[in-house]
mmCIF file of C-alpha atoms in Angstrom:
data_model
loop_
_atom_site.group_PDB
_atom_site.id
_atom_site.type_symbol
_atom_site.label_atom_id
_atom_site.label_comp_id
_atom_site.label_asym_id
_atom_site.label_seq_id
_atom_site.Cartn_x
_atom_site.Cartn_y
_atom_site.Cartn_z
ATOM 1 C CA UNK A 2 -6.334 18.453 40.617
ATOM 2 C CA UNK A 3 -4.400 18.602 43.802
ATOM 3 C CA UNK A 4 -0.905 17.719 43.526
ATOM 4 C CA UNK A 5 -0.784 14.108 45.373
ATOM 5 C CA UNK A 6 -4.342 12.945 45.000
ATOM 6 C CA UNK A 7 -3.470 10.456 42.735
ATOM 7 C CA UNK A 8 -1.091 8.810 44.810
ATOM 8 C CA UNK A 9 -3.997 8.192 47.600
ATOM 9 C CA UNK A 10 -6.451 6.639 44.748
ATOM 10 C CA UNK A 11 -4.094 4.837 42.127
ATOM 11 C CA UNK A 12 -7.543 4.278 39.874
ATOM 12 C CA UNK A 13 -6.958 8.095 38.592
ATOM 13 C CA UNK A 14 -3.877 6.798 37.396
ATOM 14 C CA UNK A 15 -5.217 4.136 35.951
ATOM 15 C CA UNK A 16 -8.344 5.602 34.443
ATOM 16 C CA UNK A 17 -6.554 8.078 32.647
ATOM 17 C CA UNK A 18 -4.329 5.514 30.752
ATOM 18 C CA UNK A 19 -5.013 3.525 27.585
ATOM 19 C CA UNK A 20 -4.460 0.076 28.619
ATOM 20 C CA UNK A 21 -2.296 0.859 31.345
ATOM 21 C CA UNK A 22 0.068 3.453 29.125
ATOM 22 C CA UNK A 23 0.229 6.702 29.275
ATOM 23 C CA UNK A 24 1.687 10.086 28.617
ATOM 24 C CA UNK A 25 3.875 11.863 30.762
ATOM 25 C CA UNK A 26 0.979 14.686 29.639
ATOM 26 C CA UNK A 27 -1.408 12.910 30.534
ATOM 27 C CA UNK A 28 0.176 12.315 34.044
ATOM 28 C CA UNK A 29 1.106 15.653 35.146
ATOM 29 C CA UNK A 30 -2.604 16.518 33.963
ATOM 30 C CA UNK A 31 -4.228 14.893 36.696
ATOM 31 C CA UNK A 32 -0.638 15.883 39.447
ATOM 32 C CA UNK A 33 1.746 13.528 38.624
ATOM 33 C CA UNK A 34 5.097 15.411 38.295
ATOM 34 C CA UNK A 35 8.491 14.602 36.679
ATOM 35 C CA UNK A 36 9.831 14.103 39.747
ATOM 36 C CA UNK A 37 7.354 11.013 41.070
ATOM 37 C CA UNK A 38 7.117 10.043 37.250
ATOM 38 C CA UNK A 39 11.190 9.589 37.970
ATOM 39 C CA UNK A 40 11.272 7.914 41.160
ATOM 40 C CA UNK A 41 8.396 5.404 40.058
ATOM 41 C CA UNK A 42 10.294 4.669 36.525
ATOM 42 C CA UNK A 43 13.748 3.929 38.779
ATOM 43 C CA UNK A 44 15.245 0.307 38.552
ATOM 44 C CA UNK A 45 12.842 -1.642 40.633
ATOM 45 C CA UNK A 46 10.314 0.786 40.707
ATOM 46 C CA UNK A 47 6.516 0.451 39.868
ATOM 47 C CA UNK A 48 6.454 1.811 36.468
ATOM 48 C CA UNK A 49 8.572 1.629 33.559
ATOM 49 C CA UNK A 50 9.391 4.129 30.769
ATOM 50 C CA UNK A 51 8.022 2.074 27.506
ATOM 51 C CA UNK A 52 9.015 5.243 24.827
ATOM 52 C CA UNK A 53 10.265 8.736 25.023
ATOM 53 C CA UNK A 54 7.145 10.756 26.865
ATOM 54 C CA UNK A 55 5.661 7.666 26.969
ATOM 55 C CA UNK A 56 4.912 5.552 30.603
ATOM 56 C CA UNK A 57 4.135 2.341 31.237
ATOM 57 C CA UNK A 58 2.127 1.696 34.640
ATOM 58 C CA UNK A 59 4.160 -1.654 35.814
ATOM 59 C CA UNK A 60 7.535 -3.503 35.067
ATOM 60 C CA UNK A 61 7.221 -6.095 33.796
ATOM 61 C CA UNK A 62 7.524 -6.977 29.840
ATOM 62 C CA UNK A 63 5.614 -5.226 28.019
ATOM 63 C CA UNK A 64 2.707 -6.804 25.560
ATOM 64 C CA UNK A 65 2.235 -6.502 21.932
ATOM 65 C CA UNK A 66 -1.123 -4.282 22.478
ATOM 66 C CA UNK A 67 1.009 -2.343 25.663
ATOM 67 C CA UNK A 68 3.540 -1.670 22.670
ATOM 68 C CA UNK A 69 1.349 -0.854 19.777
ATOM 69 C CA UNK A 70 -0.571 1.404 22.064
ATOM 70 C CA UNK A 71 2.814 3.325 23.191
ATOM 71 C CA UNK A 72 3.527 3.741 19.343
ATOM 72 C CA UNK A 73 0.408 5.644 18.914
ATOM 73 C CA UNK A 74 0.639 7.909 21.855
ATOM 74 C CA UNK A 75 4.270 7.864 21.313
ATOM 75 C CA UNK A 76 3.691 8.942 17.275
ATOM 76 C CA UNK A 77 0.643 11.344 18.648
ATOM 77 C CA UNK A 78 -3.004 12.080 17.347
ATOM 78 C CA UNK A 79 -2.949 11.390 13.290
ATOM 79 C CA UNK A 80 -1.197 8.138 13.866
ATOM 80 C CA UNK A 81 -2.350 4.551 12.598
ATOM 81 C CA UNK A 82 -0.470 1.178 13.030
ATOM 82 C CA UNK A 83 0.394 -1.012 10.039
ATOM 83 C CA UNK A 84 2.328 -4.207 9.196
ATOM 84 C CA UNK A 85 2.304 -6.442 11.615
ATOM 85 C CA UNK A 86 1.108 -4.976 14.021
ATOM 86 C CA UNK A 87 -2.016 -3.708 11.983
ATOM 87 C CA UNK A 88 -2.705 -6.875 11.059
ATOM 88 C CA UNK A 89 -2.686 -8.192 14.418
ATOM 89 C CA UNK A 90 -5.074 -5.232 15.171
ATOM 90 C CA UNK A 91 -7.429 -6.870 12.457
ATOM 91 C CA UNK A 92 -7.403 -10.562 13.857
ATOM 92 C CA UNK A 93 -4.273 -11.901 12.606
ATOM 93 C CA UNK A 94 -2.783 -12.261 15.750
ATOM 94 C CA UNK A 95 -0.073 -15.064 14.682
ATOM 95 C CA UNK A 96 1.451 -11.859 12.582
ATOM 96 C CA UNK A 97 1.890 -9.702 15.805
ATOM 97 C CA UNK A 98 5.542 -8.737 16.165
ATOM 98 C CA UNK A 99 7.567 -8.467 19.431
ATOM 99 C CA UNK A 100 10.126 -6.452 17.311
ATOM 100 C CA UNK A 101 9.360 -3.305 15.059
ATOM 101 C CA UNK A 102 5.949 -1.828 15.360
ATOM 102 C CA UNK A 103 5.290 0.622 12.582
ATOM 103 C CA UNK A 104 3.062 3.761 12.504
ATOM 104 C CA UNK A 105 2.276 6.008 9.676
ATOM 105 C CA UNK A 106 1.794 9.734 9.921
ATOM 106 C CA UNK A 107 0.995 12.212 7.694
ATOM 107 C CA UNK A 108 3.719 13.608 5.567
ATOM 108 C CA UNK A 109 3.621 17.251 7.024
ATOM 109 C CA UNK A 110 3.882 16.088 10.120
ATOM 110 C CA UNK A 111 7.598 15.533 12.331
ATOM 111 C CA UNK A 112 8.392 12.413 14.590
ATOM 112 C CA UNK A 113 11.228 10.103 14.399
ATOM 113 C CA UNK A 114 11.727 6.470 14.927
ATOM 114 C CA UNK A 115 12.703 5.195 18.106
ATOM 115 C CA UNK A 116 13.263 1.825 20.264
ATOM 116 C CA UNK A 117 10.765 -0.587 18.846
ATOM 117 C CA UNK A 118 8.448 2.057 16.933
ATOM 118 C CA UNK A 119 9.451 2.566 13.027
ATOM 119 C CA UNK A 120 7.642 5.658 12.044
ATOM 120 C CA UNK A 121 6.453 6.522 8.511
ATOM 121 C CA UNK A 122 5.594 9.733 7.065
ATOM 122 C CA UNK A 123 3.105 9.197 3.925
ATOM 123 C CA UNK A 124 1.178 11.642 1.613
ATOM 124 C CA UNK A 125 -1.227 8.920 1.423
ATOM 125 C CA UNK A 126 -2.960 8.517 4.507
ATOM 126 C CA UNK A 127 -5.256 5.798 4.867
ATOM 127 C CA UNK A 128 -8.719 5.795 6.093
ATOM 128 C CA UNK A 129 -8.251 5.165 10.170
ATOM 129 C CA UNK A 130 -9.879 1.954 11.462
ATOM 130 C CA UNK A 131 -10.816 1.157 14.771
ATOM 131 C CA UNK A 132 -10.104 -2.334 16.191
ATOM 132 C CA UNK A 133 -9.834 -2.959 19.753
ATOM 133 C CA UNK A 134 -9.365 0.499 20.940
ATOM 134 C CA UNK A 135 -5.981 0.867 18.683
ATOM 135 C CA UNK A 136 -6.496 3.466 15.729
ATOM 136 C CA UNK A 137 -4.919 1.141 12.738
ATOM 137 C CA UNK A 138 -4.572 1.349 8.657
ATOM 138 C CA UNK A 139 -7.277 -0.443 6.179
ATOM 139 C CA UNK A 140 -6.498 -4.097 6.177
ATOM 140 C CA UNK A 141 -5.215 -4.096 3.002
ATOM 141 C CA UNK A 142 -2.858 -1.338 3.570
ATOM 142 C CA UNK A 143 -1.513 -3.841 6.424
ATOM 143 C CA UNK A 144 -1.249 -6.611 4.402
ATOM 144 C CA UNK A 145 0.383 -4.655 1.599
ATOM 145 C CA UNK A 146 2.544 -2.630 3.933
ATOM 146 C CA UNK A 147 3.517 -5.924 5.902
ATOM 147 C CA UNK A 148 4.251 -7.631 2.681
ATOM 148 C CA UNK A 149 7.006 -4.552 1.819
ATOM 149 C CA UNK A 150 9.062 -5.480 5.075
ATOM 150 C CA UNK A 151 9.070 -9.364 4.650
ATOM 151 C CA UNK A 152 12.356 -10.424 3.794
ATOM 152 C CA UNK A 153 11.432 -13.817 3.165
ATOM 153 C CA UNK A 154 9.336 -14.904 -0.189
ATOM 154 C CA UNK A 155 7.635 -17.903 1.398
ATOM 155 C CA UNK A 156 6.982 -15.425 4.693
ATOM 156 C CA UNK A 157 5.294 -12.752 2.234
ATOM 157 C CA UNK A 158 3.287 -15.644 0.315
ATOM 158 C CA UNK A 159 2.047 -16.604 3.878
ATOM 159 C CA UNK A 160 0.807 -13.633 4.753
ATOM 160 C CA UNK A 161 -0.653 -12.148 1.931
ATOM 161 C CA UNK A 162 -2.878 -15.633 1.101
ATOM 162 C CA UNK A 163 -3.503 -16.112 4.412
ATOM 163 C CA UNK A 164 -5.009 -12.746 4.316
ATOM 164 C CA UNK A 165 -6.728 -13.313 0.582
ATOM 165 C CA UNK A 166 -8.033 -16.979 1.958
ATOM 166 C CA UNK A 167 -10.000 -15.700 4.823
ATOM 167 C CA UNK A 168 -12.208 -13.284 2.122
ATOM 168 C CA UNK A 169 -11.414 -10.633 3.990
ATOM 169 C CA UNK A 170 -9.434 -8.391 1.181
ATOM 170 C CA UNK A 171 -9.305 -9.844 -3.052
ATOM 171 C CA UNK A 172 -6.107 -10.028 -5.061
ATOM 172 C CA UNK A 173 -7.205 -7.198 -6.704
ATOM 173 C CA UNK A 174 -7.645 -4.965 -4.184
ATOM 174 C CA UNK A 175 -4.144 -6.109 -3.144
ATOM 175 C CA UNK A 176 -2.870 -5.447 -6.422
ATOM 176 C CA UNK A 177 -4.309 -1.544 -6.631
ATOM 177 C CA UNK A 178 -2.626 -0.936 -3.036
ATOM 178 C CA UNK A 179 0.408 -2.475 -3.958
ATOM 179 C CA UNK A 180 0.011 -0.060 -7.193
ATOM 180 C CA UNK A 181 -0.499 3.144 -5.337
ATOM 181 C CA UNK A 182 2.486 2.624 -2.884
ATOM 182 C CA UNK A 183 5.513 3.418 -2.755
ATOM 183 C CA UNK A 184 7.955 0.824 -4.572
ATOM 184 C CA UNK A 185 10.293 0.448 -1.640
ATOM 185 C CA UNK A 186 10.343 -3.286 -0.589
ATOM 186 C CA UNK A 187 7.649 -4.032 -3.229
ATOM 187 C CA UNK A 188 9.782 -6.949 -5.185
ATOM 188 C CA UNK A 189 8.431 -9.855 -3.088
ATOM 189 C CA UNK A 190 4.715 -8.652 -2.630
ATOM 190 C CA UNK A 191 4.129 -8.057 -6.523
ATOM 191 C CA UNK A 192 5.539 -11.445 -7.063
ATOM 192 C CA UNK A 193 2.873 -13.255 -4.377
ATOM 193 C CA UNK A 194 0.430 -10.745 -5.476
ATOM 194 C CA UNK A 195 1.075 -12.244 -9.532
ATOM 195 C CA UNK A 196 1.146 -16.269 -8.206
ATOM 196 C CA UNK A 197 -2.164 -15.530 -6.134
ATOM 197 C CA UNK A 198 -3.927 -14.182 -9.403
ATOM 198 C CA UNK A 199 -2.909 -16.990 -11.369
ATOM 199 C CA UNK A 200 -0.314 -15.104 -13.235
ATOM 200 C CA UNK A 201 -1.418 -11.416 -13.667
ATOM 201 C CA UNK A 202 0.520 -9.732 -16.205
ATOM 202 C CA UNK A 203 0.932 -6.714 -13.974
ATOM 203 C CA UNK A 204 -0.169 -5.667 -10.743
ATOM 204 C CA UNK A 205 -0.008 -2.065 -12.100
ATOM 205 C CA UNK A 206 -2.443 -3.198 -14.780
ATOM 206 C CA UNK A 207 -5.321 -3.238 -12.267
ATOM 207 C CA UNK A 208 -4.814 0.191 -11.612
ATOM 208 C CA UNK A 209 -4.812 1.163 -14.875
ATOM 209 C CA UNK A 210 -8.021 -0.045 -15.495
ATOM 210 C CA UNK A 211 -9.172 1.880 -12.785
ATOM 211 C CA UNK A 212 -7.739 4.518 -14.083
ATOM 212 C CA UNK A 213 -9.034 3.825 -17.328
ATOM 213 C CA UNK A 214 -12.898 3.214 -15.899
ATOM 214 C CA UNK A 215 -12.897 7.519 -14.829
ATOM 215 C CA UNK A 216 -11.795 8.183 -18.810
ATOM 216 C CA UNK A 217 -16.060 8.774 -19.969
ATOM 217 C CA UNK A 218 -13.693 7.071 -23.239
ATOM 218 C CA UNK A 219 -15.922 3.637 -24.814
ATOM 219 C CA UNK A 220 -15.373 0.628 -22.888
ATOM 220 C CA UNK A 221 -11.762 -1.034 -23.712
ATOM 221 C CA UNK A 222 -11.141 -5.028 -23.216
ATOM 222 C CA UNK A 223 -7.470 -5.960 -21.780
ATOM 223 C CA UNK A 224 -5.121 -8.530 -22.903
ATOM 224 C CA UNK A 225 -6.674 -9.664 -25.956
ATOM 225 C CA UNK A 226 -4.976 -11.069 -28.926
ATOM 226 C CA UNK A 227 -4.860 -8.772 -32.076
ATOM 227 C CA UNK A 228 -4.959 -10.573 -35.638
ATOM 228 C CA UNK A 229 -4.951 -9.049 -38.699
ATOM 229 C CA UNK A 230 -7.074 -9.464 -41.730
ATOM 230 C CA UNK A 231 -5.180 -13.027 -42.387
ATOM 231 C CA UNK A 232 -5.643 -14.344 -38.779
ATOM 232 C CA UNK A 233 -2.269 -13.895 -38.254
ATOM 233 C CA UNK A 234 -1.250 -13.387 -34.753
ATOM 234 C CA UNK A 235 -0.234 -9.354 -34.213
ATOM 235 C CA UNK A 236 0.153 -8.502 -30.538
ATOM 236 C CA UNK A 237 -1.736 -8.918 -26.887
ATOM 237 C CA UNK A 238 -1.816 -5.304 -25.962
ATOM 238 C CA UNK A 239 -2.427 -4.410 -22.427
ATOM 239 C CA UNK A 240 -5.349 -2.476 -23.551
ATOM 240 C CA UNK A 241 -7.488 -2.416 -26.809
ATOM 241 C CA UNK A 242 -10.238 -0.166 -28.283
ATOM 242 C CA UNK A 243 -11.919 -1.427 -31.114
ATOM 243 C CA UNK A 244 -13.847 0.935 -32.357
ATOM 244 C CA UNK A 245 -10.124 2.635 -33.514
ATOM 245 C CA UNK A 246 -7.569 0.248 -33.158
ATOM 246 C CA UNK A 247 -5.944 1.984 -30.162
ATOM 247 C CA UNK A 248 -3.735 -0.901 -27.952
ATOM 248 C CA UNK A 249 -2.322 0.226 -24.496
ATOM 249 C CA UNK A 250 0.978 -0.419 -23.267
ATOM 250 C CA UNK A 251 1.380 -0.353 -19.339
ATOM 251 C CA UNK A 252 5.621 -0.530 -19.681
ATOM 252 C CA UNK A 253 6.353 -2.240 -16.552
ATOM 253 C CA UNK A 254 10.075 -1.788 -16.233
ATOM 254 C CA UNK A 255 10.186 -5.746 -14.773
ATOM 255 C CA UNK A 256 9.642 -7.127 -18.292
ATOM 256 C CA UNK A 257 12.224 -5.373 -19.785
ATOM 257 C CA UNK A 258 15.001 -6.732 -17.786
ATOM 258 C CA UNK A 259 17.024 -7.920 -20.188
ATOM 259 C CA UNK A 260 17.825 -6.784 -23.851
ATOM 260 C CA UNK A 261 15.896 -9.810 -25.256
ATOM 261 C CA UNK A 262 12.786 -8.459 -23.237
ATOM 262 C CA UNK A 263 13.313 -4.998 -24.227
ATOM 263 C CA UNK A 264 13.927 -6.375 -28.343
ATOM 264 C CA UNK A 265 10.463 -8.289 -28.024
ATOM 265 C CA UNK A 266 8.347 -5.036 -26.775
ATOM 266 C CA UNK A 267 9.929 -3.055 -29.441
ATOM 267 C CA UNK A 268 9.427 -5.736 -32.178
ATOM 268 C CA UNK A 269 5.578 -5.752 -30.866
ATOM 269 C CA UNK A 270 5.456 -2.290 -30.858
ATOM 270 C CA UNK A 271 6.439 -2.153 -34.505
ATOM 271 C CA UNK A 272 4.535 -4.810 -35.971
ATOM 272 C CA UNK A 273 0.959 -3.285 -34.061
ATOM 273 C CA UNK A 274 2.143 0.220 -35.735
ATOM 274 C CA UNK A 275 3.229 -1.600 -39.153
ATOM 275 C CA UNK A 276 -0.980 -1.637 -39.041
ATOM 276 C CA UNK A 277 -1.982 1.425 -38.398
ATOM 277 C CA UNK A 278 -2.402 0.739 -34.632
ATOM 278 C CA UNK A 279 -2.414 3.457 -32.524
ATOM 279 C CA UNK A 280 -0.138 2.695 -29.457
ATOM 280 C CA UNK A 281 -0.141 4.857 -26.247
ATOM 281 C CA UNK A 282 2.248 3.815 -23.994
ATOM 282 C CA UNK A 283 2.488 4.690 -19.917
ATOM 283 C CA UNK A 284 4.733 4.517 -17.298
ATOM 284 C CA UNK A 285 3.443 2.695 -13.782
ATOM 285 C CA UNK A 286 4.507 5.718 -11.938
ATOM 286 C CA UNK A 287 2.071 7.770 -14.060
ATOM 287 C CA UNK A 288 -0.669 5.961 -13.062
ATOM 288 C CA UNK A 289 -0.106 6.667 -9.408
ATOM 289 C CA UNK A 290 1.275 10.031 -9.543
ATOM 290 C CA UNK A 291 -0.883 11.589 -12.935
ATOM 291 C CA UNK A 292 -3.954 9.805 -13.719
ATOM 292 C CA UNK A 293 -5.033 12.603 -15.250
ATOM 293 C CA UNK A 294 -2.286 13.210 -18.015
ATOM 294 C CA UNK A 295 -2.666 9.562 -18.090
ATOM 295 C CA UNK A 296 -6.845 9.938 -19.301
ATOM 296 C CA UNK A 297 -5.806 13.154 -21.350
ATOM 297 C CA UNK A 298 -3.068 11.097 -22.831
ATOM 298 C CA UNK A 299 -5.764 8.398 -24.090
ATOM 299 C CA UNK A 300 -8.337 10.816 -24.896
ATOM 300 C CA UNK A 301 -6.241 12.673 -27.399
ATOM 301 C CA UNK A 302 -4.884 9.751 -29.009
ATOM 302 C CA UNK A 303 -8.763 8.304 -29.229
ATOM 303 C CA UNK A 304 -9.722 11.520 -31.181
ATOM 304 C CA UNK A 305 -6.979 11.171 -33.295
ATOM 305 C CA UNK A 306 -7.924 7.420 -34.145
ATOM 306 C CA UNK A 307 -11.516 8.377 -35.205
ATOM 307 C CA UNK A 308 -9.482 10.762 -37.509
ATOM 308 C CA UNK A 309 -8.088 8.358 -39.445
ATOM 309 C CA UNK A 310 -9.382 4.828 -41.354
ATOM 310 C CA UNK A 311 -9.722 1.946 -38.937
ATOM 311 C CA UNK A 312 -6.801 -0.585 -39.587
ATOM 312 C CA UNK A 313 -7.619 -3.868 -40.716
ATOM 313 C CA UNK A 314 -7.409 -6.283 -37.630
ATOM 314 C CA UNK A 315 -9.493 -7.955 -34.939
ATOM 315 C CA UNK A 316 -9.981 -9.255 -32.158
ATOM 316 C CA UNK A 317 -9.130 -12.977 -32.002
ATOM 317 C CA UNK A 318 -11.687 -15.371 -30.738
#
C-alpha cells in the first residue's frame, strides 16, 4: 500500500484493528511508519501506546475488552486469557478486572509480563475458546485459575459458587482442574472447592478416580468403611477392591499437618495391614504428573492380592 493512504481514509486504520487495537505490525503493513505511529502516540495526540508493540487508536482510558485484547496481541498468536478476565470473556462480567489481565502461553514459548498483562507459560494448554472475538481458556480453567490469585477466602467462595450456581461448570469438574494445576495459590480454592461439595475428603481424590476409571482393573468403591469379621470398625480407605482386599490411600500432605494427623494415618495403616489388607499408597503429584506408574502401581499390587487368601473383612453397610 502506498505510504500515506491511510492517513486520507482513517477506516484502513480502523479495519485493520481488533476493536480499535492494534499492532505496530499491523500498522506499518498497510503504511503506517514509526515515525507517524510516534507523532500520533505524543501527549495529546490521537492514539495512545496501550503495551509494548501494541497501539491503541484514541486516548482516552482504555476498556477492559481494549485491554484484554492488547494482552493477546501483546502475548501473540497461541495466547488465551484467564482469571478474571476469562471469566469476564465467559459472561461474568462483575469479575472483569481493571488491574492484572493474565494470559497463558505455551511453555516453549518466550514473552514477559508487562504493565497490566501477567503472562503465564504452561505445559498444559487449554483448549482455546472463543467468546466475543477474544481467544480465552475453558471456563473452568478461569474459574480455577481466578480462584489461585484471590487473596481473599470469602472473594474465592464468591467466585467459584457463583460460577458452580449458574450450572455452567460442577464441583467436580472444578475439583479435577484444581487437581491437574499447578499448586501455586491453590490453598483457598481447594478449601471452597471442599465446602461446595459438602465436605470432599480430597479434591485430588476426584482425579484419582479418573485415574483409576483408565486402569481395565474391576470396578473399586471409595470411602467405604472396612469391618472385620466381628463388625468392628477397621478403616475408610480412599479406595477399596473387594474382590482382594486392596484399600487406596491418596496421602494428601494437608491431613498430615500435624504429628497427631500423621500418628492416626499410620495407626490406620497398621491396623488395615494387621488384616492382610493390601495398601497402595500415592502421592497427589503422581496423579498429575504419572498416571501411568500410578495404574501400574495398582495393577501389580491387584495381581499380587489374587495371589494370596482374601482377608476376612467387609464392607460395612
Amino acid at each position: 500500500m502506498r505510504r500515506g493512504t491511510w492517513a486520507h481514509d482513517h477506516t484502513l486504520v480502523a479495519q485493520a484493528s481488533t476493536n480499535g487495537v492494534i499492532t505496530v505490525g499491523q500498522l506499518a503493513a498497510i503504511g503506517v511508519g514509526d515515525g507517524a505511529v510516534g507523532r500520533r502516540c505524543a501527549p495529546g495526540g490521537p492514539w495512545q501506546r496501550l503495551l509494548p508493540g501494541i497501539v491503541l487508536l484514541h486516548n482516552s482510558i482504555p476498556s477492559n475488552r481494549e485491554r484484554s485484547v492488547g494482552a493477546i496481541l501483546y502475548a501473540r498468536d497461541h495466547a488465551v486469557l484467564t482469571a478474571h478476565a476469562g471469566l469476564a470473556a465467559h459472561g461474568f462480567a462483575r469479575w472483569s478486572s481493571t488491574g492484572t489481565v493474565d494470559v497463558l502461553i505455551p511453555h516453549d514459548e518466550r514473552r514477559s509480563s508487562t504493565s497490566f498483562v501477567a503472562v503465564e507459560r504452561t505445559r498444559r494448554m487449554p483448549a482455546v475458546v472463543a467468546r466475543g472475538g477474544l481467544r480465552t481458556a475453558t471456563l473452568v480453567r478461569c474459574a480455577v485459575d481466578a480462584g489461585r490469585r484471590t487473596t481473599k477466602l470469602d472473594g474465592c467462595r464468591s467466585l467459584l459458587a457463583e460460577v458452580v450456581q449458574r450450572g455452567d461448570v460442577s464441583v467436580e469438574e472444578l475439583a479435577i482442574e484444581l487437581a491437574e494445576s499447578t499448586t501455586r495459590g491453590t490453598a483457598l480454592p481447594r478449601r471452597v472447592i471442599e465446602e461446595l461439595g459438602g465436605g470432599a475428603h480430597s479434591v485430588a481424590e476426584l482425579l484419582a478416580q479418573r485415574v483409576y476409571s483408565t486402569s481395565g482393573l474391576p470396578p473399586m468403591v471409595f470411602n467405604r468403611p472396612i469391618e472385620d469379621s466381628n463388625g468392628n470398625f477397621v478403616a475408610c480407605p480412599d479406595g477399596w477392591l473387594d474382590d482382594v482386599g486392596l484399600a487406596w490411600e491418596i496421602d494428601s500432605l494437608q491431613h498430615h499437618l500435624t504429628v497427631q494427623d500423621h500418628e492416626k494415618t499410620i495407626l490406620r495403616r497398621a491396623r488395615m495391614q494387621k488384616l492382610g489388607i493390601i495398601v497402595v499408597e500415592t502421592l497427589p503429584n503422581q496423579l498429575r504428573t504419572n498416571p501411568r506408574l500410578v495404574i501400574s502401581d495398582l495393577t501389580a499390587n491387584y495381581r499380587l492380592g489374587t495371589q494370596r487368601p482374601r482377608p476376612d473383612v467387609r464392607l460395612s453397610g
